C-alpha positions as a printed Julia matrix, in Angstrom:
264×3 Matrix{Float64}:
 -254.56  68.0    29.09
 -251.45  69.74   29.42
 -250.39  72.96   27.74
 -248.33  75.62   27.47
 -249.62  80.05   27.58
 -249.91  80.92   24.01
 -248.25  84.28   23.79
 -248.73  87.16   20.63
 -247.41  90.33   20.61
 -250.72  91.65   19.14
 -253.3   91.37   22.36
 -253.34  89.89   25.47
 -254.59  86.72   26.6
 -258.44  86.89   27.5
 -260.84  83.83   28.04
 -262.59  82.27   25.23
 -266.58  81.8    25.53
 -268.09  79.3    23.52
 -270.09  80.25   20.22
 -273.13  78.89   18.63
 -272.63  77.86   15.17
 -274.68  80.56   13.09
 -276.03  79.92    9.81
 -274.39  81.31    6.6
 -277.14  83.41    5.08
 -274.88  84.31    2.0
 -275.53  88.01    2.7
 -277.58  90.55   -0.12
 -276.27  92.87   -2.02
 -277.4   95.86   -0.26
 -275.53  94.72    2.81
 -271.79  95.83    3.41
 -269.33  93.44    2.82
 -267.96  91.67    5.92
 -264.62  93.28    7.95
 -261.66  92.05    7.23
 -260.13  89.71    9.42
 -256.92  88.69   11.26
 -256.4   85.29   11.18
 -254.59  82.82   13.44
 -253.8   80.14   11.38
 -253.14  76.34   13.54
 -251.71  73.47   12.81
 -251.81  70.28   14.23
 -248.58  67.86   14.54
 -249.33  64.53   16.02
 -246.25  62.31   16.87
 -244.6   62.71   14.66
 -242.83  58.85   15.27
 -246.59  58.2    14.3
 -247.25  60.23   11.24
 -247.28  59.42    7.72
 -247.98  55.79    8.5
 -248.51  55.26    5.11
 -245.91  56.55    2.94
 -243.41  53.02    1.73
 -240.77  53.91    3.36
 -238.43  52.99    6.99
 -239.85  54.83   10.18
 -236.44  57.38    9.94
 -237.91  58.44    6.74
 -241.36  59.37    7.23
 -240.54  61.23   10.74
 -238.14  63.18    8.46
 -240.93  63.95    5.57
 -243.48  64.48    8.26
 -241.19  67.37    9.63
 -240.15  68.89    7.11
 -243.94  69.53    5.31
 -244.43  70.8     8.86
 -241.92  73.45    8.44
 -242.58  74.41    4.89
 -246.42  74.58    5.7
 -246.19  76.57    9.01
 -243.1   78.84    7.24
 -245.78  79.67    4.43
 -248.85  80.48    6.76
 -246.05  82.86    8.7
 -245.43  84.83    5.75
 -249.21  84.81    4.51
 -250.8   87.76    4.38
 -254.19  88.64    6.85
 -252.58  85.84    9.24
 -251.55  87.32   12.37
 -250.83  84.33   14.26
 -249.4   80.69   14.13
 -250.42  78.24   16.57
 -249.56  74.43   16.52
 -250.44  71.65   18.7
 -248.47  68.83   19.08
 -248.76  65.88   20.92
 -244.86  65.99   22.65
 -242.26  69.15   23.16
 -239.81  67.19   20.65
 -241.8   67.16   18.09
 -241.79  71.38   18.17
 -238.3   71.01   16.67
 -239.0   71.28   13.24
 -240.48  74.43   13.78
 -238.04  76.15   16.05
 -237.01  79.63   15.38
 -240.27  80.56   13.12
 -241.87  82.38   15.63
 -245.37  80.38   16.69
 -246.99  79.45   19.66
 -248.07  75.96   20.62
 -249.94  74.1    23.12
 -250.1   70.61   24.22
 -252.64  68.2    22.65
 -253.93  65.28   24.94
 -253.26  62.88   22.11
 -257.1   62.52   21.89
 -257.03  62.78   18.32
 -257.32  65.75   15.15
 -260.5   66.69   16.1
 -259.13  67.73   20.05
 -256.6   69.31   18.92
 -257.69  71.82   16.57
 -260.42  72.65   19.71
 -257.26  73.11   22.19
 -255.54  74.95   19.28
 -258.92  77.31   18.42
 -259.19  77.98   22.55
 -254.98  79.17   22.76
 -255.36  80.77   19.6
 -258.53  82.78   20.92
 -256.99  83.66   24.16
 -253.8   84.76   22.47
 -255.82  86.78   19.65
 -258.62  88.29   20.68
 -261.29  89.05   18.18
 -259.07  86.98   15.4
 -260.52  84.11   12.73
 -259.58  80.56   13.15
 -258.02  78.62   10.39
 -257.92  74.86   10.75
 -254.58  74.15    8.06
 -253.0   70.2     8.12
 -249.41  69.91    8.36
 -248.74  68.03    5.46
 -249.38  70.66    2.13
 -246.59  70.28   -0.49
 -247.55  72.9    -2.54
 -249.49  75.32   -0.21
 -247.68  79.19   -0.58
 -248.28  82.48    0.99
 -249.73  83.65   -1.86
 -252.54  81.12   -2.7
 -253.49  80.35    1.31
 -254.14  84.31    1.47
 -256.93  83.89   -1.78
 -258.48  81.08    0.08
 -258.26  83.1     3.86
 -259.66  86.0     1.55
 -262.7   84.03    0.22
 -263.2   82.31    3.83
 -263.27  85.78    5.3
 -266.94  86.23    3.63
 -268.54  83.33    5.47
 -268.87  82.49    9.03
 -267.17  79.21    7.95
 -265.95  77.73    5.23
 -263.7   74.54    3.95
 -261.75  73.07    1.25
 -262.27  69.93    0.26
 -258.86  67.68   -0.05
 -257.74  66.67   -4.03
 -259.53  63.31   -3.4
 -263.05  65.47   -2.97
 -263.14  63.68   -0.01
 -261.4   64.61    2.9
 -261.14  68.92    3.77
 -257.5   70.64    3.65
 -258.7   74.27    5.04
 -261.53  74.8     7.5
 -262.32  78.54    8.61
 -264.39  80.21   11.72
 -264.43  83.62   11.47
 -264.12  86.0    14.44
 -266.8   84.97   17.48
 -267.95  81.42   15.42
 -266.74  78.32   16.23
 -264.6   76.06   14.16
 -266.47  73.01   14.5
 -263.69  70.6    13.39
 -265.68  66.59   12.12
 -262.17  65.99   10.1
 -261.69  61.99    9.89
 -263.38  59.91    7.27
 -265.95  62.13    4.7
 -264.89  65.29    6.08
 -266.02  66.85    3.3
 -269.86  65.79    3.49
 -269.11  66.08    6.93
 -268.58  69.69    7.09
 -270.47  70.79    4.73
 -273.54  69.18    6.67
 -272.26  71.43    9.76
 -273.22  74.5     8.11
 -269.26  75.11    6.63
 -269.34  76.76    2.72
 -267.57  74.91    0.76
 -264.89  77.28   -1.24
 -264.8   76.25   -5.07
 -261.83  78.31   -6.3
 -260.46  76.52   -9.41
 -257.29  78.69   -7.94
 -257.43  77.08   -4.53
 -256.08  74.02   -6.15
 -252.5   73.64   -5.04
 -254.1   74.09   -1.32
 -256.08  71.04   -1.81
 -253.06  68.66   -1.91
 -251.92  66.81    1.1
 -249.54  64.3     1.02
 -250.83  60.66    2.32
 -249.02  58.29   -0.19
 -245.6   58.92   -1.53
 -246.88  58.36   -4.93
 -248.48  61.62   -4.75
 -245.09  63.61   -4.89
 -245.04  62.15   -8.76
 -248.0   65.04   -9.04
 -245.33  67.47   -7.48
 -242.86  68.99  -10.16
 -239.65  69.36   -8.22
 -238.73  73.01   -8.97
 -241.95  73.13   -6.81
 -241.11  71.27   -3.5
 -240.51  73.6    -0.53
 -236.56  74.07    0.83
 -237.2   71.8     3.74
 -238.88  68.63    1.47
 -236.59  68.68   -1.19
 -233.26  68.57    0.99
 -235.27  65.51    2.71
 -235.76  63.71   -0.74
 -232.43  64.37   -2.16
 -231.71  62.49    1.54
 -233.78  58.87    0.82
 -231.71  56.15    0.54
 -235.01  53.61   -1.32
 -237.43  55.47   -3.45
 -239.49  53.89   -5.91
 -238.7   54.86   -9.44
 -240.24  58.09  -11.03
 -241.12  59.6    -7.34
 -238.61  61.87   -7.27
 -238.55  63.08  -11.09
 -242.28  63.39  -10.06
 -243.11  60.62  -13.54
 -244.6   57.89  -11.0
 -248.9   57.34  -11.33
 -250.36  59.63   -8.63
 -253.57  57.01   -8.48
 -256.72  59.34   -8.65
 -255.33  62.39   -8.44
 -254.49  65.11  -10.81
 -251.66  67.97  -10.64
 -253.12  71.31   -9.98
 -252.91  73.63  -12.83
 -252.89  76.59  -10.16
 -249.21  77.75   -8.41
 -248.51  78.65   -5.34
C-alpha cells in the first residue's frame, strides 16, 4: 500500500493499535454521559474516472459531478462542530484536485474496495489525531451540511459504534466509532443489515434525513430542490449539455425515494 503520512496540528502521529468491538450496553440512568468526542471524518473517493457509473451521462460529466460532490461533502465536514480532522482516501493523486486547498489530510488507497479504503483512512486518522473517534462518510451526499452532520455525530457519540441507513433503507451513509473502538465497516449490498448485525446502533432521528440521501442515479437529483444544492454541484449541473427533462428543476421522478422533510 502506498500512503502519504497524514499530518494534523492537533496531535503527533502515533501507532494505531487494533481494538476489538465492544458491545454497546445502552447505558444506565445512573451512569454519566460519555465524554464529548473529537471526530476525524474519513471520506473515501474512488478513481474519478470510474465514479458514478450509474449516472445516465457521458464519462466527462460523470467525473465532474463526482468531483463536485466530493468537494461539497468535504467542505461540509470541515465546518462541522466537533470535527477536528478530515482525511480523504483516494486511488490516485490526481483525484485530490477537487479538494485542493481545503486543508484535509489524505492517504492513497490500494484499490481493494470501499471497506479497505476506510480501514486505511481510519489508521491514518487515529495516527494523526490520537484519541479521536472516527466517522466514515461517503463522498456523494448532495444535501449534507455542517448542522445535520453535527447532529448526527452528537447522537452517534453516545454509542460505541453507530450508523445511519441510506434513503432506500438498504445501504449505509454514515458509520461511526468512538475512540478506541474499531470502525468495522461492512459497506456493500445490504450494508444496513450488515452493520446492524455487527453490533452498530442504528440512528433513527427524523432530523437526520438529509444525511441519508446519496446520489447514485440522475433521477435522485429531482429530489433535491435547486436552492438546496451546494455551490460546486450547482455549478457543474448548470454546465451539463444533455440532461433529462425535470432533473435540474426538481420535477422528475425519483423512484422509491422521497424528498427529506428536514433541512441541512
